[in-house]
Amino acid sequence: AGAMDCSGQHATPDGPAASLRPLPGTSAFGTSMPSDALATEAGAVGGRCGGAIGGGVGGGDFAGLQALRGSAEGLFTAMETRLREAARREQEADAVREQSRHEREVFERQCAEVLASMDIARERLQAERRELEDEKARMQAPDTRRSDVLSLNLGGERVVQRRRSTLCAVEDSFLAARFSGRWEQELDLDEDGKYFINYPPELFLPLLDYLGAKETEDPARQLPLPLGPDGQRPQFQAMLRYFGMLPAVSILDVLQIPYEDVAGSDHGLAFEILPKKNSLMLVALETCAGRFVTNVATATVYICQGTLVRRLRQRDEWRQAAVCSLRPGLSSRLELSEPVRLQANCQHCVYIATNNANGIAYGDGARGGTDVCGENEDLCVYAARTSGSMVPFAGFEGFLYWHKFNGKLEYTLVDGI
């Protein structure tokens, strides 16, 4: 049965008595209640409700029941709020635990990687230590002297004898290191126990003669390296380079356009080069053929001293230095048959003639022969003229087109030899 208000009508939640409902978590008088008080009041509400039901509800008890109802609702609302807060904190704790787990996995993985790299470094260090111990043992194995007389088998054709000091006359060379005594167990021996040199007598004997003279040379007048026998100078130069008696090759890079992207090409190309304060030995050139060459182009390299404008009319002044192949759009090395000496502070000309209308590619255009394509502290390269004829030294007449040589030059300084 619904309670009756003062007018004798049943009270509803939206009726007049609803305005008397207290706020959640407050007493009937609107004051805040702590959680312990909520629990106490909840018990009191239950007791009073029981008494009211047992003894009947009068009009005077209606306000009290409404107050008790409001207190109960406030208690339930507070409990729900606390439960939601507890759930939120549990979610936060789960997130923290997940983040901690992820960071621990990352840390353990990083530790494993560091340990693996340390193991690799330890193994490498142990291998280097073993190599050092082996080298030390080889160095201490034989008792060698510079005055030892060694028997040399030259290519299986001839046996000669020289002192160890002669073979070590050029210090810091590979030949001196081989016969210094440190690598005695690594040297090649023939069946009679003679030291085997894998070069024929006609190549190695000129070197032995040079080394013998080197032992007694005047420090103020150092001996130049021999050129080698006629017809075998490239092989002789290769042998000197193998034994570490030629200085390292320097490279002047004047490549403006990648070989695969170069567009301009013609039958031939001639340009000037100027060694600066030091004379040098030109060893090789690098360039490419035009992209429209189907296979390869045959290139002949000519070199002379003087200015380009004059020398193009004086064919007899030129010297053929190499015959090589140029590949279309690919790096092609033109090694000279023997290094060509270029005098310091003197103009020299290089002419590359080919057998194809697109035989040699070139770089960007230039305004004239004095335009510099590229330079370093040793060498300067000037703009080039193109030839429209397959006939060597022809096709330079008429309109003058200047372009930049697109490639590289390899050389060694004469002062370093």
Coordinates of C-alpha atoms in Angstrom, one line a residue:
A1 CA 0.0 0.0 0.0
G2 CA 1.3 3.5 -0.9
A3 CA 1.8 6.0 1.8
M4 CA -0.7 8.9 2.2
D5 CA 0.4 12.5 2.0
C6 CA -1.2 15.2 4.1
S7 CA -4.1 15.6 1.6
G8 CA -5.0 11.9 2.0
Q9 CA -3.7 10.9 -1.5
H10 CA -1.1 8.2 -2.2
A11 CA 2.4 9.7 -2.5
T12 CA 4.3 8.8 -5.7
P13 CA 8.1 9.2 -6.4
D14 CA 7.2 12.3 -8.5
G15 CA 4.7 13.6 -6.0
P16 CA 5.1 16.2 -3.4
A17 CA 7.1 14.0 -1.2
A18 CA 9.8 13.6 -3.9
S19 CA 11.1 17.1 -3.2
L20 CA 11.9 15.8 0.3
R21 CA 14.2 13.1 -1.0
P22 CA 17.8 13.7 0.3
L23 CA 20.8 13.8 -2.0
P24 CA 22.9 10.6 -2.3
G25 CA 25.4 10.2 0.4
T26 CA 23.7 12.8 2.7
S27 CA 21.4 12.6 5.7
A28 CA 17.9 13.7 5.7
F29 CA 19.2 17.1 6.7
G30 CA 21.5 17.4 3.7
T31 CA 24.9 16.8 5.4
S32 CA 27.6 14.5 4.0
M33 CA 27.9 11.1 5.6
P34 CA 31.1 9.0 5.8
S35 CA 31.1 5.4 4.6
D36 CA 30.9 4.1 8.2
A37 CA 28.0 6.3 8.9
L38 CA 26.4 5.0 5.7
A39 CA 26.7 1.5 7.0
T40 CA 25.3 2.5 10.4
E41 CA 22.4 4.3 8.8
A42 CA 21.7 1.4 6.5
G43 CA 21.2 -0.8 9.6
A44 CA 19.0 1.8 11.2
V45 CA 17.0 2.1 8.0
G46 CA 16.4 -1.6 8.0
G47 CA 15.3 -1.5 11.7
R48 CA 12.9 1.4 11.2
C49 CA 11.5 0.0 8.1
G50 CA 10.8 -3.2 9.9
G51 CA 9.1 -1.4 12.7
A52 CA 7.1 0.7 10.3
I53 CA 5.9 -2.3 8.4
G54 CA 5.1 -4.2 11.6
G55 CA 3.3 -1.3 13.3
G56 CA 1.7 0.3 10.2
V57 CA 2.6 3.5 8.6
G58 CA 1.0 6.7 9.8
G59 CA 1.1 10.1 8.1
G60 CA 3.7 11.3 10.7
D61 CA 6.2 8.5 9.7
F62 CA 6.1 9.3 5.9
A63 CA 8.8 11.9 6.1
G64 CA 11.0 9.5 8.0
L65 CA 10.5 6.8 5.4
Q66 CA 11.4 9.1 2.6
A67 CA 14.6 10.1 4.4
L68 CA 15.5 6.5 4.9
R69 CA 14.9 5.8 1.3
G70 CA 17.2 8.6 0.2
S71 CA 19.9 7.5 2.6
A72 CA 19.7 4.0 1.1
E73 CA 20.0 5.3 -2.4
G74 CA 23.0 7.5 -1.5
L75 CA 24.6 4.4 0.1
F76 CA 24.1 2.4 -3.1
T77 CA 25.4 5.2 -5.3
A78 CA 28.5 5.5 -3.1
M79 CA 29.1 1.8 -3.3
E80 CA 28.8 1.9 -7.1
T81 CA 31.2 4.8 -7.4
R82 CA 33.7 2.9 -5.3
L83 CA 33.3 -0.2 -7.4
R84 CA 33.9 1.7 -10.6
E85 CA 37.0 3.4 -9.1
A86 CA 38.3 0.0 -8.0
A87 CA 37.8 -1.4 -11.6
R88 CA 39.5 1.6 -13.1
R89 CA 42.5 1.2 -10.8
E90 CA 42.6 -2.5 -11.6
Q91 CA 42.8 -1.7 -15.4
E92 CA 45.6 0.8 -14.7
A93 CA 47.5 -1.8 -12.8
D94 CA 47.0 -4.3 -15.6
A95 CA 48.4 -1.7 -18.1
V96 CA 51.4 -1.1 -15.9
R97 CA 52.0 -4.8 -15.6
E98 CA 51.8 -5.2 -19.4
Q99 CA 54.2 -2.3 -20.0
S100 CA 56.6 -3.7 -17.4
R101 CA 56.5 -7.1 -19.1
H102 CA 57.1 -5.6 -22.6
E103 CA 60.1 -3.5 -21.3
R104 CA 61.5 -6.6 -19.6
E105 CA 61.3 -8.5 -22.9
V106 CA 63.0 -5.7 -24.8
F107 CA 65.8 -5.5 -22.1
E108 CA 66.4 -9.2 -22.2
R109 CA 66.5 -9.2 -26.0
Q110 CA 69.0 -6.3 -26.0
C111 CA 71.1 -8.1 -23.3
A112 CA 71.1 -11.2 -25.5
E113 CA 72.3 -9.2 -28.6
V114 CA 75.1 -7.5 -26.6
L115 CA 76.2 -10.9 -25.2
A116 CA 76.2 -12.4 -28.8
S117 CA 78.3 -9.4 -30.1
M118 CA 80.7 -9.8 -27.2
D119 CA 81.1 -13.5 -28.0
I120 CA 81.8 -12.7 -31.7
A121 CA 84.3 -10.0 -30.7
R122 CA 86.0 -12.4 -28.2
E123 CA 86.3 -15.1 -30.9
R124 CA 87.8 -12.5 -33.4
L125 CA 90.2 -11.3 -30.8
Q126 CA 91.3 -14.9 -30.0
A127 CA 91.8 -15.6 -33.7
E128 CA 93.9 -12.4 -34.1
R129 CA 95.9 -13.4 -31.1
R130 CA 96.6 -16.9 -32.6
E131 CA 97.6 -15.3 -35.9
L132 CA 100.0 -13.0 -34.0
E133 CA 101.5 -15.9 -32.2
D134 CA 101.9 -17.8 -35.4
E135 CA 103.6 -14.9 -37.1
K136 CA 105.9 -14.4 -34.1
A137 CA 106.8 -18.1 -34.3
R138 CA 107.6 -17.8 -38.0
M139 CA 109.8 -14.7 -37.4
Q140 CA 111.8 -16.4 -34.6
A141 CA 112.1 -19.8 -36.4
P142 CA 115.1 -19.3 -38.7
D143 CA 118.3 -17.6 -37.9
T144 CA 118.8 -15.4 -40.9
R145 CA 121.5 -12.8 -41.7
R146 CA 121.6 -10.1 -44.3
S147 CA 124.9 -11.5 -45.6
D148 CA 123.3 -14.9 -46.4
V149 CA 123.9 -16.0 -50.1
L150 CA 120.6 -17.2 -51.6
S151 CA 120.2 -19.4 -54.6
L152 CA 117.3 -18.2 -56.8
N153 CA 115.5 -20.3 -59.4
L154 CA 114.2 -17.8 -62.0
G155 CA 111.1 -19.3 -63.6
G156 CA 112.7 -22.7 -63.9
E157 CA 115.1 -21.5 -66.6
R158 CA 118.2 -20.2 -64.7
V159 CA 119.7 -20.3 -61.3
V160 CA 121.5 -17.2 -59.9
Q161 CA 122.9 -16.3 -56.5
R162 CA 122.5 -13.0 -54.6
R163 CA 123.0 -11.8 -51.0
R164 CA 119.9 -11.4 -48.9
S165 CA 120.8 -7.7 -48.5
T166 CA 120.5 -7.2 -52.3
L167 CA 117.0 -8.5 -52.3
C168 CA 116.1 -6.2 -49.4
A169 CA 117.8 -3.1 -50.9
V170 CA 114.5 -1.3 -51.4
E171 CA 113.1 -1.1 -47.9
D172 CA 109.4 -1.3 -47.3
S173 CA 108.9 -3.2 -50.6
F174 CA 107.1 -6.5 -50.7
L175 CA 110.3 -8.1 -52.1
A176 CA 112.3 -6.9 -49.1
A177 CA 109.6 -8.2 -46.7
R178 CA 109.6 -11.6 -48.4
F179 CA 113.3 -12.2 -48.0
S180 CA 113.8 -10.4 -44.6
G181 CA 113.7 -13.7 -42.8
R182 CA 110.3 -13.1 -41.2
W183 CA 108.5 -15.2 -43.8
E184 CA 111.2 -17.8 -44.5
Q185 CA 108.7 -20.7 -44.1
E186 CA 106.3 -19.1 -46.5
L187 CA 108.8 -18.8 -49.4
D188 CA 108.5 -21.1 -52.4
L189 CA 111.3 -23.6 -52.8
D190 CA 112.0 -25.9 -55.7
E191 CA 112.8 -29.6 -55.3
D192 CA 116.5 -28.7 -54.7
G193 CA 115.7 -26.2 -51.9
K194 CA 116.4 -23.1 -54.0
Y195 CA 114.1 -20.1 -53.8
F196 CA 111.7 -20.1 -56.7
I197 CA 111.0 -16.8 -58.4
N198 CA 107.9 -17.0 -60.7
Y199 CA 109.3 -14.6 -63.3
P200 CA 111.6 -15.4 -66.3
P201 CA 115.2 -14.3 -66.3
E202 CA 114.7 -11.5 -68.9
L203 CA 112.3 -9.8 -66.4
F204 CA 113.9 -10.5 -63.1
L205 CA 117.6 -10.0 -63.9
P206 CA 117.3 -6.3 -64.8
L207 CA 115.6 -5.9 -61.4
L208 CA 118.5 -7.8 -59.7
D209 CA 121.0 -5.5 -61.4
Y210 CA 119.1 -2.4 -60.2
L211 CA 119.0 -3.8 -56.6
G212 CA 122.7 -4.5 -56.7
A213 CA 123.4 -0.9 -57.7
K214 CA 120.9 0.3 -55.1
E215 CA 123.0 -1.1 -52.3
T216 CA 125.9 1.3 -53.1
E217 CA 124.1 4.3 -54.5
D218 CA 124.9 7.9 -53.5
P219 CA 122.0 9.0 -51.2
A220 CA 122.1 12.4 -52.9
R221 CA 121.6 10.8 -56.4
Q222 CA 119.1 8.1 -56.2
L223 CA 119.0 5.6 -59.1
P224 CA 115.9 5.6 -61.3
L225 CA 114.0 2.4 -61.8
P226 CA 114.8 0.6 -65.0
L227 CA 112.2 0.6 -67.8
G228 CA 112.6 -3.1 -68.5
P229 CA 113.3 -4.9 -71.7
D230 CA 111.9 -3.7 -75.0
G231 CA 108.7 -5.4 -75.9
Q232 CA 108.0 -6.4 -72.3
R233 CA 107.8 -3.1 -70.5
P234 CA 104.2 -3.5 -69.4
Q235 CA 105.1 -6.9 -67.9
F236 CA 108.1 -5.4 -66.2
Q237 CA 106.0 -2.6 -64.8
A238 CA 103.5 -5.1 -63.5
M239 CA 106.3 -7.0 -61.8
L240 CA 107.6 -3.9 -60.1
R241 CA 104.1 -3.1 -59.0
Y242 CA 103.7 -6.6 -57.6
F243 CA 106.9 -6.3 -55.6
G244 CA 105.8 -2.9 -54.2
M245 CA 108.5 -0.8 -56.0
L246 CA 106.2 1.5 -57.8
P247 CA 104.3 4.2 -55.9
A248 CA 100.6 4.0 -55.5
V249 CA 98.6 5.1 -58.5
S250 CA 96.8 8.5 -58.2
I251 CA 93.5 9.2 -60.0
L252 CA 92.1 12.4 -61.2
D253 CA 88.3 12.0 -61.5
V254 CA 86.7 14.3 -64.1
L255 CA 83.5 12.2 -64.5
Q256 CA 80.6 14.7 -64.7
I257 CA 77.9 12.3 -66.0
P258 CA 77.5 8.6 -65.0
Y259 CA 78.6 6.4 -67.9
E260 CA 75.1 4.8 -68.2
D261 CA 73.5 8.3 -68.6
V262 CA 76.0 10.0 -71.0
A263 CA 74.3 11.2 -74.2
G264 CA 76.9 12.8 -76.4
S265 CA 79.4 10.8 -78.4
D266 CA 81.5 11.0 -81.6
H267 CA 84.4 9.4 -83.6
G268 CA 87.2 10.9 -81.5
L269 CA 88.1 13.3 -78.7
A270 CA 91.3 15.3 -78.2
F271 CA 92.1 17.4 -75.1
E272 CA 95.0 19.0 -73.3
I273 CA 96.4 18.1 -69.9
L274 CA 98.9 20.1 -67.8
P275 CA 101.1 18.5 -65.1
K276 CA 101.7 21.2 -62.4
K277 CA 104.8 21.4 -60.2
N278 CA 105.8 17.7 -60.6
S279 CA 106.4 15.6 -63.6
L280 CA 104.3 12.4 -63.8
M281 CA 103.8 9.1 -65.5
L282 CA 100.5 8.7 -67.2
V283 CA 99.4 5.1 -66.7
A284 CA 95.9 4.7 -68.0
L285 CA 92.6 6.5 -68.9
E286 CA 89.0 5.5 -68.1
T287 CA 86.0 6.5 -70.1
C288 CA 83.2 4.7 -72.2
A289 CA 81.7 4.5 -75.7
G290 CA 78.4 6.1 -76.6
R291 CA 75.2 4.2 -75.8
F292 CA 74.4 3.6 -79.5
V293 CA 77.4 1.3 -80.0
T294 CA 76.1 -2.2 -80.5
N295 CA 79.0 -4.1 -79.1
V296 CA 82.4 -2.4 -78.4
A297 CA 84.4 0.3 -80.1
T298 CA 88.1 0.0 -80.8
A299 CA 90.0 3.0 -79.4
T300 CA 93.6 4.1 -80.2
V301 CA 95.2 6.5 -77.7
Y302 CA 97.8 9.0 -79.0
I303 CA 99.9 11.4 -76.8
C304 CA 102.2 14.3 -77.6
Q305 CA 103.7 17.4 -76.0
G306 CA 102.5 20.8 -77.1
T307 CA 99.2 22.7 -77.6
L308 CA 96.2 21.1 -79.1
V309 CA 95.6 23.7 -81.8
R310 CA 99.1 23.3 -83.2
R311 CA 99.5 19.5 -82.7
L312 CA 96.3 18.6 -84.5
R313 CA 98.0 19.7 -87.7
Q314 CA 101.3 17.9 -86.9
R315 CA 100.5 14.2 -87.0
D316 CA 104.1 13.1 -86.9
E317 CA 104.4 14.6 -83.4
W318 CA 102.0 12.1 -81.9
R319 CA 103.0 8.8 -80.3
Q320 CA 100.6 5.8 -80.2
A321 CA 100.3 4.8 -76.5
A322 CA 97.5 2.1 -76.5
V323 CA 94.9 0.2 -78.4
C324 CA 91.9 -0.9 -76.3
S325 CA 88.2 -1.4 -76.3
L326 CA 85.5 0.9 -75.2
R327 CA 82.2 -0.5 -74.0
P328 CA 78.9 1.5 -74.5
G329 CA 77.7 3.1 -71.3
L330 CA 80.1 1.1 -69.1
S331 CA 83.5 1.9 -67.5
S332 CA 86.3 1.0 -69.8
R333 CA 90.0 1.2 -68.7
L334 CA 92.5 2.2 -71.4
E335 CA 95.9 1.0 -70.0
L336 CA 98.8 2.4 -71.8
S337 CA 101.3 -0.1 -73.3
E338 CA 103.9 1.6 -71.0
P339 CA 103.6 4.7 -68.7
V340 CA 104.2 8.0 -70.6
R341 CA 106.2 10.6 -68.9
L342 CA 104.6 14.1 -68.8
Q343 CA 106.9 17.0 -68.1
A344 CA 105.9 19.4 -65.3
N345 CA 104.5 22.8 -66.4
C346 CA 104.3 21.7 -70.0
Q347 CA 101.1 21.3 -72.1
H348 CA 100.4 17.7 -73.4
C349 CA 97.7 16.4 -75.7
V350 CA 95.7 13.2 -75.5
Y351 CA 93.7 12.1 -78.5
I352 CA 91.4 9.1 -78.4
A353 CA 90.4 7.9 -81.9
T354 CA 87.8 5.2 -82.5
N355 CA 86.3 3.2 -85.4
N356 CA 82.7 4.1 -84.6
A357 CA 80.6 7.2 -85.0
N358 CA 79.6 6.9 -81.3
G359 CA 82.9 5.4 -80.3
I360 CA 83.7 7.7 -77.4
A361 CA 81.3 9.5 -75.1
Y362 CA 81.9 13.0 -73.8
G363 CA 80.4 15.2 -71.1
D364 CA 78.9 18.7 -70.9
G365 CA 79.6 21.4 -73.5
A366 CA 82.4 23.9 -72.9
R367 CA 83.0 27.4 -74.2
G368 CA 86.5 26.8 -75.5
G369 CA 89.8 25.0 -75.0
T370 CA 90.8 27.0 -71.9
D371 CA 87.8 25.7 -69.9
V372 CA 89.0 23.4 -67.1
C373 CA 87.2 20.0 -66.9
G374 CA 88.8 19.1 -63.6
E375 CA 92.0 19.4 -61.6
N376 CA 93.8 18.5 -58.4
E377 CA 97.2 19.5 -56.9
D378 CA 99.1 17.5 -59.6
L379 CA 97.2 17.8 -62.9
C380 CA 94.7 19.9 -64.8
V381 CA 92.5 18.7 -67.7
Y382 CA 91.1 21.1 -70.3
A383 CA 88.1 21.0 -72.6
A384 CA 88.2 18.6 -75.6
R385 CA 87.5 18.9 -79.3
T386 CA 85.5 16.3 -81.1
S387 CA 86.3 14.6 -84.4
G388 CA 83.6 13.6 -86.8
S389 CA 85.8 11.4 -88.9
M390 CA 86.8 7.7 -88.6
V391 CA 90.2 8.7 -90.2
P392 CA 92.7 9.5 -87.4
F393 CA 93.5 13.2 -87.0
A394 CA 90.7 14.2 -89.5
G395 CA 87.3 15.7 -88.8
F396 CA 88.5 18.6 -86.6
E397 CA 87.9 21.2 -89.3
G398 CA 84.9 23.4 -89.7
F399 CA 82.7 24.3 -86.8
L400 CA 84.5 23.9 -83.5
Y401 CA 82.6 22.0 -80.8
W402 CA 84.2 21.9 -77.3
H403 CA 83.1 19.4 -74.7
K404 CA 84.4 18.0 -71.5
F405 CA 86.3 14.8 -71.2
N406 CA 84.1 12.4 -69.1
G407 CA 86.3 9.9 -67.2
K408 CA 89.4 9.5 -65.1
L409 CA 93.2 9.6 -65.5
E410 CA 95.6 7.3 -63.6
Y411 CA 99.2 8.5 -63.0
T412 CA 102.1 8.2 -60.7
L413 CA 104.4 11.1 -59.7
V414 CA 107.9 10.8 -61.1
D415 CA 109.4 12.2 -57.9
G416 CA 107.9 9.3 -56.1
I417 CA 109.5 6.7 -58.3

